[in-house]
PDB file of C-alpha atoms and ligand atoms in Angstrom:
ATOM      1  CA  MET A 972     196.667 200.504  -3.117  1.00  0.00           C
ATOM      2  CA  LYS A 973     199.761 201.572  -4.817  1.00  0.00           C
ATOM      3  CA  PHE A 974     202.887 202.592  -2.874  1.00  0.00           C
ATOM      4  CA  PHE A 975     204.896 205.546  -4.148  1.00  0.00           C
ATOM      5  CA  LEU A 976     208.148 206.844  -2.781  1.00  0.00           C
ATOM      6  CA  ASP A 977     208.019 210.497  -1.790  1.00  0.00           C
ATOM      7  CA  THR A 978     211.602 211.604  -2.450  1.00  0.00           C
ATOM      8  CA  ALA A 979     214.040 212.613  -5.213  1.00  0.00           C
ATOM      9  CA  ASN A 980     216.950 210.802  -3.552  1.00  0.00           C
ATOM     10  CA  LEU A 981     218.339 208.068  -5.904  1.00  0.00           C
ATOM     11  CA  GLN A 982     219.784 205.961  -3.178  1.00  0.00           C
ATOM     12  CA  ASP A 983     216.492 205.819  -1.238  1.00  0.00           C
ATOM     13  CA  ILE A 984     214.672 205.003  -4.489  1.00  0.00           C
ATOM     14  CA  ARG A 985     217.133 202.155  -5.265  1.00  0.00           C
ATOM     15  CA  THR A 986     216.629 200.744  -1.797  1.00  0.00           C
ATOM     16  CA  GLY A 987     212.889 200.970  -2.084  1.00  0.00           C
ATOM     17  CA  VAL A 988     212.874 199.439  -5.618  1.00  0.00           C
ATOM     18  CA  GLU A 989     214.910 196.450  -4.324  1.00  0.00           C
ATOM     19  CA  MET A 990     211.948 195.632  -1.992  1.00  0.00           C
ATOM     20  CA  GLY A 991     209.865 195.039  -5.149  1.00  0.00           C
ATOM     21  CA  ILE A 992     206.853 196.903  -3.827  1.00  0.00           C
ATOM     22  CA  VAL A 993     207.349 200.432  -5.133  1.00  0.00           C
ATOM     23  CA  ASP A 994     204.992 201.456  -7.877  1.00  0.00           C
ATOM     24  CA  GLY A 995     206.041 205.010  -8.550  1.00  0.00           C
ATOM     25  CA  VAL A 996     207.699 208.195  -7.145  1.00  0.00           C
ATOM     26  CA  THR A 997     206.516 211.659  -6.229  1.00  0.00           C
ATOM     27  CA  THR A 998     208.982 214.547  -6.126  1.00  0.00           C
ATOM     28  CA  ASN A 999     208.484 218.240  -5.287  1.00  0.00           C
ATOM     29  CA  PRO A1000     210.666 221.291  -5.783  1.00  0.00           C
ATOM     30  CA  THR A1001     212.049 220.870  -2.190  1.00  0.00           C
ATOM     31  CA  TYR A1002     213.183 217.329  -2.818  1.00  0.00           C
ATOM     32  CA  ILE A1003     214.788 218.189  -6.197  1.00  0.00           C
ATOM     33  CA  ALA A1004     216.642 221.252  -4.664  1.00  0.00           C
ATOM     34  CA  ARG A1005     217.986 218.871  -1.910  1.00  0.00           C
ATOM     35  CA  GLU A1006     219.696 216.632  -4.495  1.00  0.00           C
ATOM     36  CA  GLY A1007     221.370 219.632  -6.145  1.00  0.00           C
ATOM     37  CA  ARG A1008     220.869 218.526  -9.725  1.00  0.00           C
ATOM     38  CA  PRO A1009     218.676 220.314 -12.349  1.00  0.00           C
ATOM     39  CA  MET A1010     215.087 218.940 -12.361  1.00  0.00           C
ATOM     40  CA  GLU A1011     215.251 217.351 -15.882  1.00  0.00           C
ATOM     41  CA  GLU A1012     218.439 215.394 -15.112  1.00  0.00           C
ATOM     42  CA  GLN A1013     217.124 214.219 -11.730  1.00  0.00           C
ATOM     43  CA  ILE A1014     213.653 213.158 -13.101  1.00  0.00           C
ATOM     44  CA  ARG A1015     215.356 211.285 -15.950  1.00  0.00           C
ATOM     45  CA  ALA A1016     217.568 209.401 -13.563  1.00  0.00           C
ATOM     46  CA  ILE A1017     214.498 208.533 -11.296  1.00  0.00           C
ATOM     47  CA  CYS A1018     212.629 207.275 -14.527  1.00  0.00           C
ATOM     48  CA  ASP A1019     215.631 204.949 -15.202  1.00  0.00           C
ATOM     49  CA  LEU A1020     215.236 203.394 -11.704  1.00  0.00           C
ATOM     50  CA  VAL A1021     211.449 203.007 -11.475  1.00  0.00           C
ATOM     51  CA  ASP A1022     208.905 201.721 -14.021  1.00  0.00           C
ATOM     52  CA  GLY A1023     205.817 203.677 -12.796  1.00  0.00           C
ATOM     53  CA  ASP A1024     204.282 207.108 -12.543  1.00  0.00           C
ATOM     54  CA  ILE A1025     206.973 209.654 -11.633  1.00  0.00           C
ATOM     55  CA  SER A1026     205.577 213.054 -10.559  1.00  0.00           C
ATOM     56  CA  ALA A1027     207.642 216.127 -11.513  1.00  0.00           C
ATOM     57  CA  GLU A1028     206.389 219.534 -10.317  1.00  0.00           C
ATOM     58  CA  VAL A1029     206.331 222.768 -12.164  1.00  0.00           C
ATOM     59  CA  VAL A1030     207.827 225.890 -10.515  1.00  0.00           C
ATOM     60  CA  ALA A1031     206.054 228.502 -12.630  1.00  0.00           C
ATOM     61  CA  THR A1032     202.887 230.127 -11.079  1.00  0.00           C
ATOM     62  CA  ILE A1033     201.289 231.685 -14.211  1.00  0.00           C
ATOM     63  CA  ALA A1034     199.119 229.406 -16.324  1.00  0.00           C
ATOM     64  CA  PRO A1035     200.894 229.777 -19.789  1.00  0.00           C
ATOM     65  CA  GLU A1036     204.347 229.245 -18.165  1.00  0.00           C
ATOM     66  CA  MET A1037     202.974 226.301 -16.198  1.00  0.00           C
ATOM     67  CA  ILE A1038     201.617 224.743 -19.386  1.00  0.00           C
ATOM     68  CA  SER A1039     205.007 225.044 -21.234  1.00  0.00           C
ATOM     69  CA  GLU A1040     206.946 223.777 -18.260  1.00  0.00           C
ATOM     70  CA  GLY A1041     204.511 220.944 -17.917  1.00  0.00           C
ATOM     71  CA  ARG A1042     204.873 220.039 -21.594  1.00  0.00           C
ATOM     72  CA  ALA A1043     208.658 220.043 -21.278  1.00  0.00           C
ATOM     73  CA  LEU A1044     208.456 217.820 -18.121  1.00  0.00           C
ATOM     74  CA  ALA A1045     206.097 215.414 -19.898  1.00  0.00           C
ATOM     75  CA  ARG A1046     208.624 215.049 -22.741  1.00  0.00           C
ATOM     76  CA  ILE A1047     211.331 213.804 -20.366  1.00  0.00           C
ATOM     77  CA  HIS A1048     209.787 210.343 -20.267  1.00  0.00           C
ATOM     78  CA  PRO A1049     206.373 208.762 -20.942  1.00  0.00           C
ATOM     79  CA  ASN A1050     206.023 207.829 -17.198  1.00  0.00           C
ATOM     80  CA  VAL A1051     206.301 211.549 -16.016  1.00  0.00           C
ATOM     81  CA  VAL A1052     203.204 212.846 -14.425  1.00  0.00           C
ATOM     82  CA  VAL A1053     203.170 216.694 -14.363  1.00  0.00           C
ATOM     83  CA  LYS A1054     202.553 218.061 -10.869  1.00  0.00           C
ATOM     84  CA  ILE A1055     200.684 221.280 -10.560  1.00  0.00           C
ATOM     85  CA  PRO A1056     199.759 223.304  -7.392  1.00  0.00           C
ATOM     86  CA  LEU A1057     196.112 223.732  -6.650  1.00  0.00           C
ATOM     87  CA  ILE A1058     195.877 227.555  -7.391  1.00  0.00           C
ATOM     88  CA  ARG A1059     193.696 229.399  -9.774  1.00  0.00           C
ATOM     89  CA  GLU A1060     196.349 229.609 -12.481  1.00  0.00           C
ATOM     90  CA  GLY A1061     197.207 225.956 -11.750  1.00  0.00           C
ATOM     91  CA  ILE A1062     193.712 224.755 -12.543  1.00  0.00           C
ATOM     92  CA  LYS A1063     193.770 226.506 -15.855  1.00  0.00           C
ATOM     93  CA  ALA A1064     197.035 224.707 -16.666  1.00  0.00           C
ATOM     94  CA  VAL A1065     195.499 221.286 -15.488  1.00  0.00           C
ATOM     95  CA  LYS A1066     192.694 221.820 -17.888  1.00  0.00           C
ATOM     96  CA  ALA A1067     194.989 222.570 -20.799  1.00  0.00           C
ATOM     97  CA  LEU A1068     197.527 219.896 -20.127  1.00  0.00           C
ATOM     98  CA  SER A1069     194.825 217.201 -19.460  1.00  0.00           C
ATOM     99  CA  SER A1070     193.163 218.227 -22.799  1.00  0.00           C
ATOM    100  CA  GLU A1071     196.385 217.472 -24.584  1.00  0.00           C
ATOM    101  CA  GLY A1072     196.516 213.990 -22.942  1.00  0.00           C
ATOM    102  CA  ILE A1073     199.220 214.917 -20.383  1.00  0.00           C
ATOM    103  CA  ARG A1074     198.630 213.336 -17.081  1.00  0.00           C
ATOM    104  CA  VAL A1075     198.540 215.862 -14.126  1.00  0.00           C
ATOM    105  CA  ASN A1076     198.895 215.272 -10.421  1.00  0.00           C
ATOM    106  CA  VAL A1077     197.338 218.244  -8.528  1.00  0.00           C
ATOM    107  CA  THR A1078     199.286 218.915  -5.359  1.00  0.00           C
ATOM    108  CA  LEU A1079     198.833 221.024  -2.184  1.00  0.00           C
ATOM    109  CA  CYS A1080     195.211 219.960  -1.791  1.00  0.00           C
ATOM    110  CA  PHE A1081     193.745 220.499   1.613  1.00  0.00           C
ATOM    111  CA  THR A1082     189.933 220.311   1.183  1.00  0.00           C
ATOM    112  CA  PRO A1083     187.435 218.072  -0.640  1.00  0.00           C
ATOM    113  CA  THR A1084     186.136 221.118  -2.576  1.00  0.00           C
ATOM    114  CA  GLN A1085     189.561 221.886  -3.900  1.00  0.00           C
ATOM    115  CA  ALA A1086     189.670 218.276  -5.021  1.00  0.00           C
ATOM    116  CA  LEU A1087     186.470 218.801  -6.962  1.00  0.00           C
ATOM    117  CA  LEU A1088     188.159 221.669  -8.793  1.00  0.00           C
ATOM    118  CA  ALA A1089     190.955 219.314  -9.822  1.00  0.00           C
ATOM    119  CA  ALA A1090     188.708 216.633 -10.966  1.00  0.00           C
ATOM    120  CA  LYS A1091     186.634 218.881 -12.972  1.00  0.00           C
ATOM    121  CA  ALA A1092     189.776 220.191 -14.686  1.00  0.00           C
ATOM    122  CA  GLY A1093     190.616 216.549 -15.693  1.00  0.00           C
ATOM    123  CA  ALA A1094     193.332 215.805 -13.152  1.00  0.00           C
ATOM    124  CA  TYR A1095     194.715 212.223 -13.339  1.00  0.00           C
ATOM    125  CA  ILE A1096     195.652 212.429  -9.674  1.00  0.00           C
ATOM    126  CA  ILE A1097     194.724 214.548  -6.622  1.00  0.00           C
ATOM    127  CA  SER A1098     197.186 214.803  -3.706  1.00  0.00           C
ATOM    128  CA  PRO A1099     195.686 215.777  -0.345  1.00  0.00           C
ATOM    129  CA  PHE A1100     198.372 216.387   2.322  1.00  0.00           C
ATOM    130  CA  VAL A1101     197.425 214.602   5.471  1.00  0.00           C
ATOM    131  CA  GLY A1102     200.404 215.271   7.771  1.00  0.00           C
ATOM    132  CA  ARG A1103     200.446 218.940   7.021  1.00  0.00           C
ATOM    133  CA  LEU A1104     196.728 219.181   7.882  1.00  0.00           C
ATOM    134  CA  GLU A1105     197.398 217.458  11.185  1.00  0.00           C
ATOM    135  CA  ASP A1106     200.237 219.984  11.886  1.00  0.00           C
ATOM    136  CA  ILE A1107     197.653 222.675  12.077  1.00  0.00           C
ATOM    137  CA  GLY A1108     195.137 220.586  14.124  1.00  0.00           C
ATOM    138  CA  SER A1109     192.946 219.477  11.301  1.00  0.00           C
ATOM    139  CA  ASN A1110     191.824 215.953  10.380  1.00  0.00           C
ATOM    140  CA  GLY A1111     193.727 215.176   7.314  1.00  0.00           C
ATOM    141  CA  MET A1112     192.450 211.632   6.937  1.00  0.00           C
ATOM    142  CA  ASP A1113     188.807 212.918   6.859  1.00  0.00           C
ATOM    143  CA  VAL A1114     189.828 214.985   3.835  1.00  0.00           C
ATOM    144  CA  VAL A1115     191.129 211.836   2.076  1.00  0.00           C
ATOM    145  CA  ARG A1116     187.942 209.910   2.992  1.00  0.00           C
ATOM    146  CA  ASP A1117     185.638 212.732   1.755  1.00  0.00           C
ATOM    147  CA  ILE A1118     187.538 213.041  -1.489  1.00  0.00           C
ATOM    148  CA  VAL A1119     187.230 209.310  -2.173  1.00  0.00           C
ATOM    149  CA  LYS A1120     183.504 209.431  -1.389  1.00  0.00           C
ATOM    150  CA  LEU A1121     182.821 212.556  -3.561  1.00  0.00           C
ATOM    151  CA  TYR A1122     184.740 211.058  -6.498  1.00  0.00           C
ATOM    152  CA  ASN A1123     182.841 207.819  -6.269  1.00  0.00           C
ATOM    153  CA  LEU A1124     179.436 209.603  -5.830  1.00  0.00           C
ATOM    154  CA  HIS A1125     180.072 211.708  -8.953  1.00  0.00           C
ATOM    155  CA  GLY A1126     182.029 209.188 -11.042  1.00  0.00           C
ATOM    156  CA  TYR A1127     185.259 211.143 -11.394  1.00  0.00           C
ATOM    157  CA  PRO A1128     188.073 208.974 -12.495  1.00  0.00           C
ATOM    158  CA  THR A1129     190.716 211.103 -10.779  1.00  0.00           C
ATOM    159  CA  LYS A1130     192.958 208.894  -8.539  1.00  0.00           C
ATOM    160  CA  VAL A1131     193.350 209.842  -4.877  1.00  0.00           C
ATOM    161  CA  LEU A1132     196.996 209.974  -3.713  1.00  0.00           C
ATOM    162  CA  ALA A1133     197.434 210.366   0.082  1.00  0.00           C
ATOM    163  CA  ALA A1134     200.474 212.519   0.624  1.00  0.00           C
ATOM    164  CA  SER A1135     202.370 213.870   3.496  1.00  0.00           C
ATOM    165  CA  MET A1136     202.360 210.480   5.230  1.00  0.00           C
ATOM    166  CA  ARG A1137     204.216 210.446   8.428  1.00  0.00           C
ATOM    167  CA  GLY A1138     203.879 206.853   9.827  1.00  0.00           C
ATOM    168  CA  PRO A1139     202.292 203.381   9.376  1.00  0.00           C
ATOM    169  CA  MET A1140     198.894 204.424  10.823  1.00  0.00           C
ATOM    170  CA  HIS A1141     198.598 207.030   7.933  1.00  0.00           C
ATOM    171  CA  ILE A1142     199.249 204.180   5.385  1.00  0.00           C
ATOM    172  CA  PHE A1143     196.580 201.992   7.062  1.00  0.00           C
ATOM    173  CA  ASP A1144     194.036 204.759   7.378  1.00  0.00           C
ATOM    174  CA  ALA A1145     194.700 205.818   3.756  1.00  0.00           C
ATOM    175  CA  ALA A1146     194.094 202.241   2.568  1.00  0.00           C
ATOM    176  CA  MET A1147     190.974 201.971   4.669  1.00  0.00           C
ATOM    177  CA  ALA A1148     189.728 205.299   3.191  1.00  0.00           C
ATOM    178  CA  GLY A1149     190.021 203.957  -0.251  1.00  0.00           C
ATOM    179  CA  ALA A1150     192.953 206.041  -1.434  1.00  0.00           C
ATOM    180  CA  HIS A1151     194.308 204.556  -4.684  1.00  0.00           C
ATOM    181  CA  ILE A1152     197.919 205.463  -3.840  1.00  0.00           C
ATOM    182  CA  ALA A1153     199.862 206.458  -0.757  1.00  0.00           C
ATOM    183  CA  THR A1154     203.180 208.215  -1.165  1.00  0.00           C
ATOM    184  CA  MET A1155     205.780 208.017   1.642  1.00  0.00           C
ATOM    185  CA  PRO A1156     209.404 208.561   2.437  1.00  0.00           C
ATOM    186  CA  LEU A1157     211.576 205.501   2.556  1.00  0.00           C
ATOM    187  CA  LYS A1158     211.673 205.798   6.358  1.00  0.00           C
ATOM    188  CA  VAL A1159     207.825 205.284   6.498  1.00  0.00           C
ATOM    189  CA  LEU A1160     207.923 202.452   3.971  1.00  0.00           C
ATOM    190  CA  ASP A1161     210.602 200.768   6.218  1.00  0.00           C
ATOM    191  CA  MET A1162     208.519 201.298   9.373  1.00  0.00           C
ATOM    192  CA  LEU A1163     205.764 199.216   7.894  1.00  0.00           C
ATOM    193  CA  PHE A1164     207.884 196.067   8.457  1.00  0.00           C
ATOM    194  CA  ASN A1165     208.362 196.601  12.201  1.00  0.00           C
ATOM    195  CA  HIS A1166     206.881 194.467  14.812  1.00  0.00           C
ATOM    196  CA  PRO A1167     208.710 193.099  17.900  1.00  0.00           C
ATOM    197  CA  LEU A1168     206.884 189.816  17.784  1.00  0.00           C
ATOM    198  CA  THR A1169     208.140 189.280  14.181  1.00  0.00           C
ATOM    199  CA  ASP A1170     211.684 189.718  15.410  1.00  0.00           C
ATOM    200  CA  LYS A1171     211.178 187.710  18.520  1.00  0.00           C
ATOM    201  CA  GLY A1172     209.364 184.881  16.604  1.00  0.00           C
ATOM    202  CA  LEU A1173     212.112 184.659  14.023  1.00  0.00           C
ATOM    203  CA  ALA A1174     214.845 184.601  16.621  1.00  0.00           C
ATOM    204  CA  MET A1175     213.066 181.732  18.273  1.00  0.00           C
ATOM    205  CA  PHE A1176     212.564 179.729  15.067  1.00  0.00           C
ATOM    206  CA  LEU A1177     216.191 180.054  14.072  1.00  0.00           C
ATOM    207  CA  ALA A1178     217.455 179.264  17.578  1.00  0.00           C
ATOM    208  CA  ASP A1179     215.255 176.049  17.716  1.00  0.00           C
ATOM    209  CA  TYR A1180     216.377 174.986  14.234  1.00  0.00           C
ATOM    210  CA  GLN A1181     220.053 175.560  15.041  1.00  0.00           C
ATOM    211  CA  LYS A1182     219.734 173.737  18.334  1.00  0.00           C
ATOM    212  CA  ALA A1183     218.109 170.725  16.735  1.00  0.00           C
ATOM    213  CA  PHE A1184     220.797 170.441  14.088  1.00  0.00           C
ATOM    214  CA  GLN A1185     223.633 170.937  16.469  1.00  0.00           C
ATOM    215  CA  GLU A1186     222.123 168.179  18.744  1.00  0.00           C
ATOM    216  CA  ALA A1187     221.620 165.924  15.856  1.00  0.00           C
ATOM    217  CA  THR A1188     225.220 166.498  14.840  1.00  0.00           C
ATOM    218  CA  VAL A1189     226.595 165.851  18.349  1.00  0.00           C
ATOM    219  CA  GLY A1190     224.301 162.785  18.842  1.00  0.00           C
TER     220      GLY A1190
HETATM  221  O1  G3P B 804     205.486 215.579  -1.629  1.00  0.00           O
HETATM  222  C1  G3P B 804     204.391 216.124  -0.953  1.00  0.00           C
HETATM  223  C2  G3P B 804     204.263 215.723   0.509  1.00  0.00           C
HETATM  224  O2  G3P B 804     204.097 214.348   0.549  1.00  0.00           O
HETATM  225  C3  G3P B 804     205.322 216.293   1.437  1.00  0.00           C
HETATM  226  O3  G3P B 804     205.145 215.795   2.723  1.00  0.00           O
HETATM  227  O4  G3P B 804     205.936 215.404   4.931  1.00  0.00           O
HETATM  228  O5  G3P B 804     206.760 217.396   3.594  1.00  0.00           O
HETATM  229  O6  G3P B 804     204.433 217.226   4.533  1.00  0.00           O
HETATM  230  P1  G3P B 804     205.644 216.500   4.042  1.00  0.00           P
END
């Protein structure tokens, strides 16, 4: 399963990239707005840091405008994947852009049947939002599981990207569900390292080693 960082923050991306396990980045208009730089500039800067799929989202909501915005985003860098919301106009844009060979990540997906629409339109990636479904008392991971099953059953090549990941169990469950990608904030990626027995074990190893050498030196 690929790990993407879900952020537009360059410092977080640099930190993640240094770990050597980041395969791509997903952004959304909220993340871009937070950084205060125009979309094109920020996406180009991200592409300079990460050699992998970089999702950049359109802000138009009418198909012809989404299509021209999508084309412009795709021209920024060959690694750009155009992100389109799962609305009626969006699906028209997905079909048009995919037919031109532009890779599209369909976002704001909350049901398996919405995911079918995206696959039928030729989406490269579908992004079900797990955490936001849980926020309203629904089972987000069941949606991921069902989408993976549906796509396998019907042979759709669309990749399943588990989004809105809030903690390590989401990453584990997404991997077990067969998601191809999980996108997560740096905070969640960092949490995956944590275990008290790892810290305790390392402290003991180092203490034993130091003691042995100190004793050897003294003796
Ligand atoms: O980028 C889309 C999604 O991952 C956002 O997650 O945590 O704002 O629900 P969140």
